[in-house]
Amino acid sequence: MKMRGRGVSWLKWAMFTVALLLLAESPLAGQSPLERTAGITVEGQPIEAALRRLQRSAGVALVYSPDLLPSAMRVTCACENVTVETALERILEGTDLTFRAGRTNISIVPRRTGGDPGPPGVLQGRVEDLSSGAPVVNAMIRLDNGQGVLSNGAGHFMVRNVPPGRYRVEVTSIGWQPGVDSVQVMPGDTTRIVLRIGRKAVALPEILVAPGTFSLLEDVSPGTVRALTREEIQMMPQVGEDIFRAVKRLPGVSSDDISTKLHIRGGHDREVMVRLDGLELYEPYHLQDWNGALGIIDLNAVGGVRLAAGGFGVEHGDKQVGVLDMTSRSETGPAKTTLGFSVSNITAMGRGGFAEGEGSWLVSARRGFMDWVMAMVGEGGRFSPQYYDVFGKVSRQLGRHHLLSVHVLHAGDDFVLTEIQDEAMEEVDLSTAWQSSYLWAKWRASVGRASAVTSVSTGRVTRERIGFVENLNDSPNLIDVEDNRGITFTGLRHDLGVEVSPSFMLKLGGELKRLRGDYAYANLTRHNVRLPDDGIGEGWGSTRVDLEPEGHELGAWVAARVRPVESLTAEVGVRYDEVSYTGDEDLAPRVLIAFDASERTVFRASWGKYFQSQSLHELQVGDGETEFYPSEHANQFAVGVEHAFRGGIRLRAEFYDRRMHDPHPVYINLEQELQVFPEATEDRFRFEADRGRARGFELLLERRSGRHWAWSASYVLARAEDEVGGLWTPRRYDQRHTLGLHVTYRPTSEWNLTAGWRYHTGWPATSWTWDVTPLRTGANWWDREFGEVRAQRLPAYHRLDLRLTRDFQVHGNQLHAFLDLFNVYNRTNLGSFNYDGNYVDNRLLVTELNGQEMLPFLPTFGLRYEF
């Protein structure tokens, strides 16, 4: 059978393209395509035929659109002994076309006039091992105009919106020698490049020794293993683009649908330190009346995140479970602006450089408009949640060895709820306001083998909550609260690291904070009470607290990091903490070890003691607490292994065991539902544990590379409990089994579809029943009796989320659009049970009902435009 017509033409072109690709990898690839000998003579031939002959004869790859070529034009070129550059000049003479050369190809593009460089192009490429050609993952590629990206799991990268021109390209990665190359980016075209770098020994300070450490985004601490890039986070299905919700995807992190508060490895959210650019944030969440539904930092302003949960060094103290360390973005290139819009907020961010790259600036602002949405649907007079945050930073390099930066963060919330139901049987009037203000400056210095970071800070966090709830069918049937509190702090911190030798490093530092708090709290409650004559009357209760505690927090630490052999690194340190208003004086030793069993396998282990004092702003005055408790402490051990398989698959497994001692009493609501004034409700319970324990095994398997597909799968087997009177009680977010699956499909560079499925066994819950006593008046006296605390289990939780994203080029700028589908199959997940009692035929019937339900199917969408 013969192949005729266009079939033969396409076959020839396919074979010709393969030949060109093979030729591009030949030794000739090291020579500039323009410098090769043309080796052709054409006379009166169509221009496209002349270009084809030039490709075959000179072995160069010409990239052009046939639609740009003048089809009626004939060219003549005696180009046997001239270069390709000269031949192209002769062939294109008299047209409005010109050419631009890359490393391996030549693009034929329209000629620009009037100084217009043309539309921006795309730089696409791959980072390879110089010796083996294997991909280099998470390498940083930077252009000398300030643009930069990370290579993915296959070593590929793409820089969009690059103005046409020649650039110096630098590639760096931990454990690799830096590489430098140059490239010419074509207007409106894709330029490809291959960057090759060689290995080097990892510097001692850059070795990750702490197990249970995950890093997100680009700007992270050296040596850490990156779990999610910015691109991956922005493509993850989530309600609102929030960095805390992204962290909730990591193994060992628990939370419900509404809250973004992090419960790590069975711990309470207050046991996790949240920092931004080195400063601790006391209230890092928006919408506290909804249990902290959003973080107060816009995701677009965050450059890197490091979560340490399996054991962290002595430079971090005063927390038992983990540290979430965020750094803001830093870019020294041309000014850029990003505008964002979604169904929950609008955002604006500007960033750029000054002083010829010696300085950088960033300003980010976000405003939630859920109050506007409520007003548009006619609910504005009843329900009005508002929030906003502003972050700014200016950095300036002072010589080669010093960097000074100033940071400011302000966030606020206002929440109003006014509701009347059931013909005045229930009335709610609530108004709350939260304010967080932080100002700090940092000075980084590096001289010889010593590096230091010094910071000074001040700030104030306030809370105002006023309102009442009246419900004649509940007890108490009236709650009236006025709550005003705040904390003011001033701090100084200094970190010093000295590399005594390539195998020995000394770390030491200290911090001092002066704090002052103010509490003005009062509540008034009205209860139904049973009278001696079997009548029903009213009883009143009240709580009033006025306090102004103050004091200081002092911390000091020292640690030695050693590498006795090339494959083994150990860090041994001790930390001292003193808190004046609690009387604590604690000494905490810690040991961290990393062992490189091979180039692909590393073991990490940690043991340490972790103390946590009660913070000045954590006094539970609504429950009548007026005294601070001494510090809690935990002994924690963790061991983990990471292994990189061939083909881009990575395995991570870790076991941890934490034993908690001297836990503070906590107040919980047995119904486990969101309450307007939880401290004054009937189900409030003082929980006093003797000790606690949390242990678990985490497994993560992922393949993040691949041209079109990427995936990850995780499994966690865990237990978190408190002991009370010899009996072990599960903690609020105890999850025995947790499964997570994520699959990403990217058919083209513009489209992306990500699916995330999560399952965990049901959270513990407390059951209750009703006790009914007939009164002589003929009425019934109803009284609730709660069962054993958290002895019941809710149904298993599971849901599927989808996010579809699309990138557009609009006038040379980037437009990112997304559609998010939360809880696709509308699973009813429960946060609590409720119980309904009915007295029928002289018998009490108690029916178990759904209590608080998690979020249903929820579609959202948004846009982000960068220019």
Short mmCIF file of C-alpha atoms in Angstrom, two decimals, residues 336-707:
data_model
loop_
_atom_site.label_atom_id
_atom_site.label_comp_id
_atom_site.label_asym_id
_atom_site.label_seq_id
_atom_site.Cartn_x
_atom_site.Cartn_y
_atom_site.Cartn_z
CA LYS A 336 4.81 44.09 39.98
CA THR A 337 1.20 44.37 41.01
CA THR A 338 -1.17 41.50 41.75
CA LEU A 339 -4.94 41.96 42.08
CA GLY A 340 -7.19 39.17 43.26
CA PHE A 341 -10.91 38.61 43.54
CA SER A 342 -12.90 35.70 44.92
CA VAL A 343 -16.31 35.14 46.47
CA SER A 344 -14.85 35.86 49.93
CA ASN A 345 -12.35 38.72 49.49
CA ILE A 346 -10.44 41.11 47.29
CA THR A 347 -6.66 41.39 47.49
CA ALA A 348 -3.98 43.73 46.20
CA MET A 349 -0.22 43.34 46.40
CA GLY A 350 2.70 45.34 45.06
CA ARG A 351 6.35 44.37 45.22
CA GLY A 352 9.63 45.27 43.60
CA GLY A 353 13.16 46.50 44.07
CA PHE A 354 15.05 49.76 44.31
CA ALA A 355 18.60 51.06 44.67
CA GLU A 356 19.80 48.91 41.75
CA GLY A 357 18.72 45.70 43.40
CA GLU A 358 20.08 46.53 46.87
CA GLY A 359 16.59 47.05 48.27
CA SER A 360 13.14 45.51 48.03
CA TRP A 361 9.63 46.40 49.12
CA LEU A 362 6.30 44.65 49.46
CA VAL A 363 2.80 45.87 50.37
CA SER A 364 -0.17 43.50 50.64
CA ALA A 365 -3.77 44.33 51.53
CA ARG A 366 -6.87 42.17 51.73
CA ARG A 367 -10.49 42.94 52.50
CA GLY A 368 -13.16 40.33 53.04
CA PHE A 369 -16.55 41.36 51.72
CA MET A 370 -18.80 38.72 53.20
CA ASP A 371 -20.74 41.63 54.73
CA TRP A 372 -21.41 42.95 51.20
CA VAL A 373 -22.57 39.50 50.09
CA MET A 374 -24.93 39.30 53.06
CA ALA A 375 -26.32 42.73 52.24
CA MET A 376 -26.92 41.78 48.58
CA VAL A 377 -28.92 38.71 49.59
CA GLY A 378 -30.97 40.70 52.11
CA GLU A 379 -29.21 39.47 55.26
CA GLY A 380 -27.03 42.53 55.87
CA GLY A 381 -29.14 43.77 58.78
CA ARG A 382 -28.88 40.40 60.54
CA PHE A 383 -25.47 39.00 59.76
CA SER A 384 -22.36 41.05 58.93
CA PRO A 385 -18.86 39.52 59.13
CA GLN A 386 -15.93 41.73 58.06
CA TYR A 387 -12.18 41.31 58.07
CA TYR A 388 -9.11 42.97 56.62
CA ASP A 389 -5.33 42.81 56.89
CA VAL A 390 -2.39 44.90 55.69
CA PHE A 391 1.25 43.81 55.57
CA GLY A 392 4.27 45.81 54.50
CA LYS A 393 8.02 45.28 54.39
CA VAL A 394 11.04 47.27 53.25
CA SER A 395 14.53 45.71 53.06
CA ARG A 396 17.84 47.38 52.26
CA GLN A 397 21.26 45.83 51.77
CA LEU A 398 23.91 47.83 53.67
CA GLY A 399 27.15 46.81 52.09
CA ARG A 400 27.97 43.19 51.36
CA HIS A 401 27.42 41.83 54.86
CA HIS A 402 24.41 43.63 56.33
CA LEU A 403 20.67 43.62 55.59
CA LEU A 404 18.15 45.79 57.40
CA SER A 405 14.39 45.25 57.13
CA VAL A 406 11.31 46.83 58.69
CA HIS A 407 7.98 45.00 58.86
CA VAL A 408 4.44 46.01 59.79
CA LEU A 409 1.27 43.92 60.06
CA HIS A 410 -2.22 45.04 61.01
CA ALA A 411 -5.38 42.93 60.95
CA GLY A 412 -8.91 43.52 62.11
CA ASP A 413 -12.30 41.83 62.35
CA ASP A 414 -15.82 43.07 62.98
CA PHE A 415 -18.71 40.69 63.42
CA VAL A 416 -22.35 41.59 63.98
CA LEU A 417 -25.18 39.08 64.50
CA THR A 418 -28.74 40.23 65.17
CA GLU A 419 -31.44 37.59 65.08
CA ILE A 420 -34.99 37.05 66.32
CA GLN A 421 -36.61 33.65 65.82
CA ASP A 422 -39.79 31.79 66.75
CA GLU A 423 -41.89 34.81 67.62
CA ALA A 424 -39.42 36.29 70.11
CA MET A 425 -38.70 32.92 71.77
CA GLU A 426 -35.02 33.40 70.81
CA GLU A 427 -33.11 36.64 70.35
CA VAL A 428 -29.40 37.15 69.64
CA ASP A 429 -27.50 40.45 69.59
CA LEU A 430 -23.72 40.14 69.24
CA SER A 431 -20.99 42.58 68.26
CA THR A 432 -17.29 41.67 68.30
CA ALA A 433 -14.10 43.38 67.18
CA TRP A 434 -10.54 42.06 67.01
CA GLN A 435 -7.42 44.10 66.30
CA SER A 436 -3.82 42.87 65.86
CA SER A 437 -0.92 45.28 65.26
CA TYR A 438 2.76 44.33 64.96
CA LEU A 439 5.84 46.38 64.13
CA TRP A 440 9.35 44.96 64.03
CA ALA A 441 12.79 45.52 62.54
CA LYS A 442 15.53 42.98 61.75
CA TRP A 443 19.22 43.37 61.16
CA ARG A 444 21.10 40.50 59.52
CA ALA A 445 24.89 40.51 59.60
CA SER A 446 27.38 38.06 58.14
CA VAL A 447 31.11 38.45 58.70
CA GLY A 448 33.48 35.62 57.94
CA ARG A 449 32.12 32.42 59.45
CA ALA A 450 29.77 34.22 61.83
CA SER A 451 26.20 35.26 61.09
CA ALA A 452 23.78 37.10 63.37
CA VAL A 453 20.16 38.21 63.34
CA THR A 454 18.93 40.88 65.74
CA SER A 455 15.30 42.00 65.94
CA VAL A 456 13.29 44.48 67.97
CA SER A 457 9.49 44.36 68.06
CA THR A 458 6.39 45.84 69.57
CA GLY A 459 2.69 45.22 69.15
CA ARG A 460 -0.79 45.09 70.62
CA VAL A 461 -3.65 42.60 70.26
CA THR A 462 -7.15 43.49 71.49
CA ARG A 463 -10.56 41.86 71.66
CA GLU A 464 -14.00 43.38 72.27
CA ARG A 465 -17.12 41.26 72.58
CA ILE A 466 -20.49 42.63 73.65
CA GLY A 467 -23.99 41.19 73.37
CA PHE A 468 -26.65 38.92 74.74
CA VAL A 469 -28.55 35.74 73.90
CA GLU A 470 -32.08 35.10 75.15
CA ASN A 471 -33.71 31.73 74.50
CA LEU A 472 -36.73 30.80 76.57
CA ASN A 473 -36.41 27.13 75.52
CA ASP A 474 -32.83 26.74 76.71
CA SER A 475 -30.86 26.98 79.91
CA PRO A 476 -29.49 29.44 80.74
CA ASN A 477 -32.25 31.36 78.96
CA LEU A 478 -30.35 34.66 79.12
CA ILE A 479 -26.64 35.34 78.67
CA ASP A 480 -25.37 38.93 78.75
CA VAL A 481 -21.63 39.45 78.22
CA GLU A 482 -19.23 42.39 78.03
CA ASP A 483 -15.66 41.31 77.29
CA ASN A 484 -12.71 43.67 76.67
CA ARG A 485 -9.13 42.45 76.78
CA GLY A 486 -5.75 43.11 75.24
CA ILE A 487 -2.03 42.47 75.40
CA THR A 488 0.86 44.84 74.65
CA PHE A 489 4.42 43.61 74.17
CA THR A 490 7.92 44.84 73.43
CA GLY A 491 10.69 42.42 72.56
CA LEU A 492 14.35 42.01 71.69
CA ARG A 493 15.91 38.88 70.15
CA HIS A 494 19.42 37.95 69.02
CA ASP A 495 20.59 34.80 67.19
CA LEU A 496 24.26 34.08 66.54
CA GLY A 497 25.82 31.24 64.56
CA VAL A 498 29.55 30.58 64.25
CA GLU A 499 31.05 27.96 61.93
CA VAL A 500 34.15 27.09 63.92
CA SER A 501 35.14 24.54 61.27
CA PRO A 502 33.46 22.68 58.38
CA SER A 503 32.43 20.00 60.87
CA PHE A 504 31.57 22.10 63.95
CA MET A 505 29.10 24.94 64.40
CA LEU A 506 27.99 26.82 67.51
CA LYS A 507 24.53 28.39 67.83
CA LEU A 508 23.50 30.62 70.69
CA GLY A 509 21.02 33.38 71.35
CA GLY A 510 18.52 35.00 73.64
CA GLU A 511 15.26 36.89 73.69
CA LEU A 512 13.49 39.16 76.18
CA LYS A 513 9.87 40.31 76.12
CA ARG A 514 8.05 42.74 78.33
CA LEU A 515 4.28 42.18 78.38
CA ARG A 516 1.25 43.91 79.85
CA GLY A 517 -2.31 42.60 79.72
CA ASP A 518 -5.70 44.04 80.57
CA TYR A 519 -8.92 42.13 81.22
CA ALA A 520 -12.34 43.65 81.82
CA TYR A 521 -14.93 40.89 81.72
CA ALA A 522 -18.48 40.62 83.04
CA ASN A 523 -21.34 38.23 82.33
CA LEU A 524 -24.85 37.86 83.69
CA THR A 525 -26.92 34.68 83.24
CA ARG A 526 -30.52 33.78 84.04
CA HIS A 527 -31.54 30.16 84.68
CA ASN A 528 -34.74 28.34 85.27
CA VAL A 529 -34.64 26.85 88.78
CA ARG A 530 -36.84 24.34 90.53
CA LEU A 531 -38.44 25.86 93.63
CA PRO A 532 -39.07 23.96 96.90
CA ASP A 533 -42.84 23.99 96.22
CA ASP A 534 -42.22 22.35 92.82
CA GLY A 535 -42.72 25.60 91.03
CA ILE A 536 -40.33 27.00 88.42
CA GLY A 537 -38.56 30.27 89.10
CA GLU A 538 -35.54 32.31 87.97
CA GLY A 539 -31.97 32.09 89.23
CA TRP A 540 -29.21 34.55 88.42
CA GLY A 541 -25.46 34.08 88.10
CA SER A 542 -22.64 36.44 87.28
CA THR A 543 -18.90 36.60 86.71
CA ARG A 544 -16.78 39.75 86.87
CA VAL A 545 -13.01 40.00 86.44
CA ASP A 546 -10.82 43.13 86.20
CA LEU A 547 -7.09 42.42 85.92
CA GLU A 548 -3.96 44.09 84.57
CA PRO A 549 -1.23 41.44 84.74
CA GLU A 550 2.28 42.22 83.53
CA GLY A 551 5.69 40.62 83.52
CA HIS A 552 8.55 39.45 81.35
CA GLU A 553 9.56 36.37 79.39
CA LEU A 554 13.26 35.52 79.10
CA GLY A 555 14.80 32.81 76.93
CA ALA A 556 18.39 31.77 76.28
CA TRP A 557 19.84 28.87 74.31
CA VAL A 558 23.04 27.26 73.14
CA ALA A 559 23.59 24.36 70.74
CA ALA A 560 26.49 22.63 69.04
CA ARG A 561 26.12 21.07 65.60
CA VAL A 562 28.79 18.53 64.66
CA ARG A 563 29.54 16.26 61.73
CA PRO A 564 32.01 13.60 62.93
CA VAL A 565 31.75 11.76 59.60
CA GLU A 566 30.38 12.88 56.24
CA SER A 567 27.12 10.93 56.59
CA LEU A 568 26.26 11.82 60.21
CA THR A 569 25.18 15.20 61.62
CA ALA A 570 24.09 15.80 65.20
CA GLU A 571 22.86 18.86 67.07
CA VAL A 572 22.87 18.92 70.87
CA GLY A 573 21.50 21.91 72.74
CA VAL A 574 19.78 23.23 75.84
CA ARG A 575 17.30 26.04 76.37
CA TYR A 576 16.44 28.06 79.47
CA ASP A 577 13.10 29.87 79.86
CA GLU A 578 11.96 32.18 82.64
CA VAL A 579 8.46 33.66 82.94
CA SER A 580 7.96 36.14 85.76
CA TYR A 581 4.15 36.20 85.98
CA THR A 582 3.94 32.38 86.28
CA GLY A 583 7.16 31.84 88.25
CA ASP A 584 8.48 29.33 85.68
CA GLU A 585 12.18 28.53 85.37
CA ASP A 586 12.61 25.67 82.89
CA LEU A 587 15.64 23.91 81.39
CA ALA A 588 15.03 21.95 78.19
CA PRO A 589 17.71 19.69 76.60
CA ARG A 590 17.26 18.50 72.99
CA VAL A 591 19.10 16.22 70.56
CA LEU A 592 18.64 16.07 66.76
CA ILE A 593 20.37 13.59 64.44
CA ALA A 594 20.50 13.07 60.65
CA PHE A 595 22.16 10.09 58.98
CA ASP A 596 22.61 9.83 55.20
CA ALA A 597 22.52 6.11 54.54
CA SER A 598 22.93 6.74 50.79
CA GLU A 599 22.39 9.44 48.21
CA ARG A 600 18.71 8.54 48.18
CA THR A 601 18.02 7.62 51.81
CA VAL A 602 18.25 9.70 54.98
CA PHE A 603 17.25 8.89 58.56
CA ARG A 604 16.39 11.57 61.11
CA ALA A 605 15.69 11.29 64.83
CA SER A 606 15.05 13.66 67.71
CA TRP A 607 14.54 13.60 71.44
CA GLY A 608 13.82 16.54 73.66
CA LYS A 609 11.94 18.22 76.43
CA TYR A 610 9.52 20.98 75.48
CA PHE A 611 8.04 23.41 78.03
CA GLN A 612 5.08 25.71 77.47
CA SER A 613 4.12 28.49 79.84
CA GLN A 614 0.67 30.03 79.92
CA SER A 615 0.76 33.18 77.82
CA LEU A 616 -0.32 36.48 79.33
CA HIS A 617 -3.30 36.68 76.95
CA GLU A 618 -4.56 33.12 77.59
CA LEU A 619 -6.22 33.67 80.97
CA GLN A 620 -9.76 32.21 80.78
CA VAL A 621 -11.45 34.98 82.72
CA GLY A 622 -14.87 34.08 81.29
CA ASP A 623 -14.67 30.87 83.30
CA GLY A 624 -13.63 32.72 86.42
CA GLU A 625 -9.90 32.06 86.15
CA THR A 626 -7.74 34.80 87.70
CA GLU A 627 -4.43 33.00 88.35
CA PHE A 628 -1.80 31.70 85.92
CA TYR A 629 -0.76 28.06 86.03
CA PRO A 630 2.84 26.77 86.02
CA SER A 631 4.28 25.51 82.76
CA GLU A 632 3.30 22.30 81.03
CA HIS A 633 5.99 20.11 79.52
CA ALA A 634 6.33 17.20 77.13
CA ASN A 635 9.02 14.62 76.42
CA GLN A 636 9.03 13.83 72.72
CA PHE A 637 10.81 11.26 70.59
CA ALA A 638 10.57 10.98 66.81
CA VAL A 639 12.35 8.96 64.14
CA GLY A 640 11.81 9.09 60.39
CA VAL A 641 13.19 8.01 57.04
CA GLU A 642 13.02 9.52 53.54
CA HIS A 643 13.85 7.64 50.39
CA ALA A 644 13.84 8.81 46.78
CA PHE A 645 13.04 6.04 44.29
CA ARG A 646 13.99 6.21 40.65
CA GLY A 647 11.27 7.65 38.53
CA GLY A 648 10.56 10.58 40.82
CA ILE A 649 8.68 8.68 43.56
CA ARG A 650 9.51 9.74 47.14
CA LEU A 651 8.66 7.89 50.35
CA ARG A 652 8.52 9.49 53.77
CA ALA A 653 7.72 7.56 56.98
CA GLU A 654 7.88 8.73 60.58
CA PHE A 655 7.02 7.53 64.07
CA TYR A 656 6.55 9.88 67.04
CA ASP A 657 5.77 9.52 70.72
CA ARG A 658 4.98 12.49 72.99
CA ARG A 659 4.25 12.29 76.73
CA MET A 660 2.65 15.37 78.31
CA HIS A 661 2.98 16.30 81.97
CA ASP A 662 1.37 18.91 84.24
CA PRO A 663 -1.37 19.87 81.75
CA HIS A 664 -3.40 22.97 82.52
CA PRO A 665 -7.13 22.63 83.21
CA VAL A 666 -9.11 23.49 80.09
CA TYR A 667 -12.73 24.42 79.60
CA ILE A 668 -14.64 22.61 76.89
CA ASN A 669 -18.19 22.56 75.60
CA LEU A 670 -19.53 19.04 75.67
CA GLU A 671 -21.97 19.69 72.84
CA GLN A 672 -18.99 20.58 70.58
CA GLU A 673 -20.98 23.21 68.68
CA LEU A 674 -20.07 26.80 67.88
CA GLN A 675 -21.59 29.04 70.53
CA VAL A 676 -21.97 32.80 70.70
CA PHE A 677 -20.79 32.84 74.34
CA PRO A 678 -19.37 29.36 74.97
CA GLU A 679 -18.06 30.21 78.45
CA ALA A 680 -21.59 30.81 79.84
CA THR A 681 -23.53 27.87 78.39
CA GLU A 682 -24.88 24.90 80.33
CA ASP A 683 -22.61 22.37 78.64
CA ARG A 684 -19.40 24.13 79.80
CA PHE A 685 -17.09 21.64 81.51
CA ARG A 686 -13.78 22.02 83.35
CA PHE A 687 -11.51 19.24 82.09
CA GLU A 688 -8.56 18.45 84.37
CA ALA A 689 -6.17 15.83 83.04
CA ASP A 690 -3.38 14.25 85.05
CA ARG A 691 -1.19 13.65 81.99
CA GLY A 692 -1.43 13.07 78.27
CA ARG A 693 0.10 11.11 75.44
CA ALA A 694 0.17 11.22 71.65
CA ARG A 695 1.77 8.69 69.36
CA GLY A 696 1.49 7.90 65.71
CA PHE A 697 2.92 6.62 62.46
CA GLU A 698 2.82 8.75 59.31
CA LEU A 699 3.41 7.55 55.77
CA LEU A 700 3.62 9.73 52.66
CA LEU A 701 4.19 8.50 49.12
CA GLU A 702 4.27 10.99 46.27
CA ARG A 703 5.29 11.55 42.69
CA ARG A 704 5.27 15.26 41.95
CA SER A 705 7.02 15.09 38.59
CA GLY A 706 5.58 14.02 35.29
CA ARG A 707 4.55 15.83 32.16
#
